[in-house]
Short mmCIF file of C-alpha atoms in Angstrom, two decimals:
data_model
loop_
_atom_site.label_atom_id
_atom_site.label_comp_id
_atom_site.label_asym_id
_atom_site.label_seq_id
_atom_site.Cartn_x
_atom_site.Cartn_y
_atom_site.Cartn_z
CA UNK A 7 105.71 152.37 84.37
CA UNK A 8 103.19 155.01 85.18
CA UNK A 9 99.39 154.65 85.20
CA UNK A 10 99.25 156.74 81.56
CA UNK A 11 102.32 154.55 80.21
CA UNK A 12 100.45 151.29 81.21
CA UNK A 13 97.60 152.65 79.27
CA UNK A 14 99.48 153.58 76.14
CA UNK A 15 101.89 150.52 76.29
CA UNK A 16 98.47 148.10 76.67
CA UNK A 17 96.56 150.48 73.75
CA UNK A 18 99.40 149.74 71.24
CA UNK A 19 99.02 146.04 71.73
CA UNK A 20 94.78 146.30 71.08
CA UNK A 21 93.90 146.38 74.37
CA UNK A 22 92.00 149.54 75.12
CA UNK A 23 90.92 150.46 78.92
CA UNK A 24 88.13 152.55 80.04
CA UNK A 25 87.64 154.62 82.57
CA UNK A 26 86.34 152.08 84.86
CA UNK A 27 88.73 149.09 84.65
CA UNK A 28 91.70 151.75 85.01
CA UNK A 29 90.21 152.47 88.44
CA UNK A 30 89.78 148.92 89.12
CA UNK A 31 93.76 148.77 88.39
CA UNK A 32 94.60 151.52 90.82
CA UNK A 33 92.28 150.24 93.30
CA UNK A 34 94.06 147.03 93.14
CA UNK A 35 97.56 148.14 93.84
CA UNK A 36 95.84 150.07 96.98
CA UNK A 37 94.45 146.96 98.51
CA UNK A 38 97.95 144.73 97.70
CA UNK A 39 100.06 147.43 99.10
CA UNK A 40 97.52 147.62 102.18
CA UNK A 41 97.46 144.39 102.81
CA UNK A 42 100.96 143.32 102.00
CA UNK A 43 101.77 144.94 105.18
CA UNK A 44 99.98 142.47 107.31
CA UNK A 45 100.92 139.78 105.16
CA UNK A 46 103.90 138.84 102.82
CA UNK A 47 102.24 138.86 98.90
CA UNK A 48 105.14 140.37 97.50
CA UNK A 49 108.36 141.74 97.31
CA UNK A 50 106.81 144.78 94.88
CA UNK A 51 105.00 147.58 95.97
CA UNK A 52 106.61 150.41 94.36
CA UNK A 53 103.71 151.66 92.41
CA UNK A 54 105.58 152.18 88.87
CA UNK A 55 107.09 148.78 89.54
CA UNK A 56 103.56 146.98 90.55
CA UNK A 57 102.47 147.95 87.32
CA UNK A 58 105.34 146.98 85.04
CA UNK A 59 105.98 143.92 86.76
CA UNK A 60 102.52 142.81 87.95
CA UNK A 61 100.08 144.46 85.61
CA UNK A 62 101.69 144.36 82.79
CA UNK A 63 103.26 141.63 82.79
CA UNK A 64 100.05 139.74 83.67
CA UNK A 65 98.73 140.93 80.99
CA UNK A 66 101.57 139.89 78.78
CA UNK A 67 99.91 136.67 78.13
CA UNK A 68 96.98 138.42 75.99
CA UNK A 69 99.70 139.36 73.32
CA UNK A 70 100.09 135.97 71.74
CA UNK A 71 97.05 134.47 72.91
CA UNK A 72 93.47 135.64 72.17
CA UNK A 73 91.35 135.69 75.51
CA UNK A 74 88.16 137.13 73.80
CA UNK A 75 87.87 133.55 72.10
CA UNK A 76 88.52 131.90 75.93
CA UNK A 77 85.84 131.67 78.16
CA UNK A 78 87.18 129.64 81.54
CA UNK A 79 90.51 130.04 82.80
CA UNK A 80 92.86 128.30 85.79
CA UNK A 81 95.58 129.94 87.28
CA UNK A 82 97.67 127.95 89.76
CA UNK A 83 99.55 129.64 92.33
CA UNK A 84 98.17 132.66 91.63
CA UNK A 85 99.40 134.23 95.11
CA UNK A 86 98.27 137.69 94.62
CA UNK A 87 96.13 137.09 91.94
CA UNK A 88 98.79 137.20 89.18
CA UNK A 89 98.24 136.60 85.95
CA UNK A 90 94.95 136.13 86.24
CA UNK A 91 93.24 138.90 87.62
CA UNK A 92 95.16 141.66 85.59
CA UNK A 93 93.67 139.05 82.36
CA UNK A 94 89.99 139.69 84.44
CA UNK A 95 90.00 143.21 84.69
CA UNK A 96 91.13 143.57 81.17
CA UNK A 97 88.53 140.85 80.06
CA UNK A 98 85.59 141.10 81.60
CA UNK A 99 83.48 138.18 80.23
CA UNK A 100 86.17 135.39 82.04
CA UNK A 101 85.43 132.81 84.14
CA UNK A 102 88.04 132.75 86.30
CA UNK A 103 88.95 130.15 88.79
CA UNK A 104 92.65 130.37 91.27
CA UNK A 105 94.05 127.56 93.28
CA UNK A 106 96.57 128.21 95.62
CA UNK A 107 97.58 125.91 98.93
CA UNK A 108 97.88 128.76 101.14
CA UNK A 109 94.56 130.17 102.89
CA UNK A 110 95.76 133.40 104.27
CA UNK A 111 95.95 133.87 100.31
CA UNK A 112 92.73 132.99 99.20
CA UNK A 113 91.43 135.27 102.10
CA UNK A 114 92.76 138.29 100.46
CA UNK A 115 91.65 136.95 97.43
CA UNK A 116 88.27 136.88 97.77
CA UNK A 117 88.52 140.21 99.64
CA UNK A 118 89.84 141.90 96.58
CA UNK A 119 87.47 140.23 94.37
CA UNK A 120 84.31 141.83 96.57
CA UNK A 121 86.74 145.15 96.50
CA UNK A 122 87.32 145.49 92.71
CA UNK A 123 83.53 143.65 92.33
CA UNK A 124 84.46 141.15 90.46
CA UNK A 125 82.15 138.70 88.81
CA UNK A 126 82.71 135.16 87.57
CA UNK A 127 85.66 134.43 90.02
CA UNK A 128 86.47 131.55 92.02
CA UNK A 129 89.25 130.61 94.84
CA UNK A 130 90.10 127.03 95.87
CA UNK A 131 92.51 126.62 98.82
CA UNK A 132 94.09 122.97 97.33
CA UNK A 133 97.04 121.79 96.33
CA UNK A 134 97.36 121.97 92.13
CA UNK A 135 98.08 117.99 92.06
CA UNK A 136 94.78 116.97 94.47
CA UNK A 137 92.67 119.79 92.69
CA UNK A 138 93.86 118.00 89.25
CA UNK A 139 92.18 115.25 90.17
CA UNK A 140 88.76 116.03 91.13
CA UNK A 141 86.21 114.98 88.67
CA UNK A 142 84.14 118.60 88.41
CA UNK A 143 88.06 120.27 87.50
CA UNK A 144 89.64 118.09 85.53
CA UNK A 145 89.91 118.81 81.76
CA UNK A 146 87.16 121.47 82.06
CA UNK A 147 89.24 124.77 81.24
CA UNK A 148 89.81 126.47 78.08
CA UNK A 149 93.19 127.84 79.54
CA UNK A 150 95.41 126.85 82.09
CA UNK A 151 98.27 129.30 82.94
CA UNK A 152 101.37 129.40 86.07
CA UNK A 153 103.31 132.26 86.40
CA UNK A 154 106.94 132.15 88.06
CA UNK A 155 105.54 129.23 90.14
CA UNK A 156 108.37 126.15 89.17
CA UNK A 157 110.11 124.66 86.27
CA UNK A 158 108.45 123.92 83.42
CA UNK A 159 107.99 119.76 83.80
CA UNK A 160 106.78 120.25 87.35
CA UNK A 161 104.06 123.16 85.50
CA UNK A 162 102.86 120.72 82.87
CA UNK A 163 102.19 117.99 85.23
CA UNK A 164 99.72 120.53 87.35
CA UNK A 165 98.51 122.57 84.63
CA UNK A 166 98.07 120.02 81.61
CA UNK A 167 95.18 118.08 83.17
CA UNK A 168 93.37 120.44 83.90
CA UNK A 169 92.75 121.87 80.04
CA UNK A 170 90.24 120.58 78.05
CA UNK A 171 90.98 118.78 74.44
CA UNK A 172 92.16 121.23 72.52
CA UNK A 173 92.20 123.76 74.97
CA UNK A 174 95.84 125.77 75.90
CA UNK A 175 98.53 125.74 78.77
CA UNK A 176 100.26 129.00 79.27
CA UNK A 177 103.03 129.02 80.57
CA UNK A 178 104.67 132.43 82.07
CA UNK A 179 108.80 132.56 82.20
CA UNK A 180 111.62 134.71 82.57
CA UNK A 181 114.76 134.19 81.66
CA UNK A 182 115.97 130.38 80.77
CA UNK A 183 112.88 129.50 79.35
CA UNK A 184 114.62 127.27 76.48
CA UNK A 185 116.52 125.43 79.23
CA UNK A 186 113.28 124.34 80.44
CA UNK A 187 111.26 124.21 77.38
CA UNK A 188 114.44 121.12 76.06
CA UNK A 189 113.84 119.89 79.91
CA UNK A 190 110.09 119.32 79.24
CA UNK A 191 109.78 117.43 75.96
CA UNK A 192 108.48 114.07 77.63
CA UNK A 193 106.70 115.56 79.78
CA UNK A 194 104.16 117.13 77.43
CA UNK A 195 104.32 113.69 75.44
CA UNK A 196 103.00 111.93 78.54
CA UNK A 197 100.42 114.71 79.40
CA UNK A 198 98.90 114.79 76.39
CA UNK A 199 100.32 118.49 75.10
CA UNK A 200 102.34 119.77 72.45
CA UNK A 201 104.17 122.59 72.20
CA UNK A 202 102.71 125.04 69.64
CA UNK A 203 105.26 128.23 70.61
CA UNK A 204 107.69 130.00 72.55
CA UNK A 205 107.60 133.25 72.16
CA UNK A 206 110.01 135.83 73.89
CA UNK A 207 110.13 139.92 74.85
CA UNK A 208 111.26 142.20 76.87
CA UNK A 209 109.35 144.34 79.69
CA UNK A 210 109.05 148.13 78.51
CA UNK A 211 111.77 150.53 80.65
CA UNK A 212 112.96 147.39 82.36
CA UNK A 213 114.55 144.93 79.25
CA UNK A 214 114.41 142.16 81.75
CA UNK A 215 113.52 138.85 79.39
CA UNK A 216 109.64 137.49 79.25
CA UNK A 217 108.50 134.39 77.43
CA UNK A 218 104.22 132.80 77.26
CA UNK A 219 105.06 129.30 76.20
CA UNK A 220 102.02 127.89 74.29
CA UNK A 221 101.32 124.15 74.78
CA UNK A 222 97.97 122.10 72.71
CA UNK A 223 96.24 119.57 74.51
CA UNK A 224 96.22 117.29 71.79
CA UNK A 225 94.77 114.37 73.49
CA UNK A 226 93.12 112.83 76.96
CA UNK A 227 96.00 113.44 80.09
CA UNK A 228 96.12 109.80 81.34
CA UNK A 229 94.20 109.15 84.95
CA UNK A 230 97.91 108.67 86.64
CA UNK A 231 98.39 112.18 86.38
CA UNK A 232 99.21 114.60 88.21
CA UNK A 233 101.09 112.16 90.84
CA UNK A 234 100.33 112.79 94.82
CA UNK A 235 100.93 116.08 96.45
CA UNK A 236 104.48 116.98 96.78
CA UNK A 237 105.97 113.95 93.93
CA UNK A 238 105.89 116.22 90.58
CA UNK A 239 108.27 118.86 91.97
CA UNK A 240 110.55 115.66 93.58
CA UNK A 241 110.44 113.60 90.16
CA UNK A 242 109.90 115.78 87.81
CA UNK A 243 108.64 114.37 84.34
CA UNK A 244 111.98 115.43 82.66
#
């Protein structure tokens, strides 16, 4: 996917780009292809395929849920700033706030940030399940969203307490999504979420298989939750 096709493909869906965030785009695959040599942030640095399969598909997440009604966002995992980021540049008036528990990551994190000058950003070097717990974090977000990060159960458990009543959990899958979405049905019971949709596509040129599951917090994530460091991904909530 070209620059122009990213443009067109992101126009059709409502979301128009000026001048300005298009450069911040470009300027972004720059500085994750530059430093990506010094460091491994991903496999992807073909510049067609950073934007189909970064970009884009970052942004994928605006097409079933409306970010100009969201205000703060959590991204777990984020590693190269994916989804999150892509969601920033496109919508400018986020609060955005990335945990990861790797600090070489967070260092080219906030480098980018002060690169692309980027407002309304912040970057915690925890682990998900300790930063779930921390009084100033927990339940405070309008969205919480993973992408690619682990199965679905394991997600909820990081992601869920952090939203606030009401608020959403996105999550960001490939392909066996439904596997993990039957997997996960106690797990959002115990959380306090419910499953609102699934909804699946395609990536343009590509036809590999995309789904943004949508979960509710319906109700208070009890205080047990998320588990220590480590015990979610071991004993899943499945």
């Amino acid at each position: 996917m070209n620059v122009q096709e990213f443009q067109q493909e992101l126009k059709k869906r409502g979301i128009t780009l000026s001048d300005h965030q298009l450069s911040q785009f470009e300027r972004y695959f720059h500085i994750l292809v530059d430093w990506n040599e010094r460091m491994n942030l991903t496999a992807i640095t073909d510049k067609e395929e950073v934007y189909l399969k970064h970009f884009f598909d970052s942004v994928s997440a605006a097409f079933y849920h409306d970010f100009n009604s969201v205000e703060t966002v959590v991204d777990i995992g984020a590693g190269a700033g994916f989804p999150s980021l892509p969601l920033k540049i496109c919508f400018p008036h986020l609060d955005v706030t990335i945990v990861d528990s790797l600090n070489k990551r967070i260092t080219f994190l906030h480098a980018l940030a002060e690169e692309l000058d980027l407002t309304g950003v912040s970057f915690y070097h925890d682990r998900a399940e300790t930063f779930g717990k921390k009084k100033e974090h927990r339940e405070h977000f309008d969205v919480a969203m993973a992408r690619a990060v682990a199965r679905l159960p394991v997600l909820s458990e990081l992601c869920i307490p952090l939203v606030k009543k009401d608020g959403t959990f996105l999550a960001m899958k490939g392909a066996g999504a439904k596997d993990e979405l039957s997997e996960s049905k106690k797990a959002f019971s115990l959380l306090g979420g419910e499953l609102i949709e699934a909804n699946q596509f395609t990536l343009p040129q590509e036809e590999s298989e995309r789904s943004i599951i949508k979960i509710k917090k319906v109700k208070q994530t009890p205080g047990k939750f998320p588990r220590k460091p480590g015990t979610p991904n071991k004993q899943p909530l499945a």
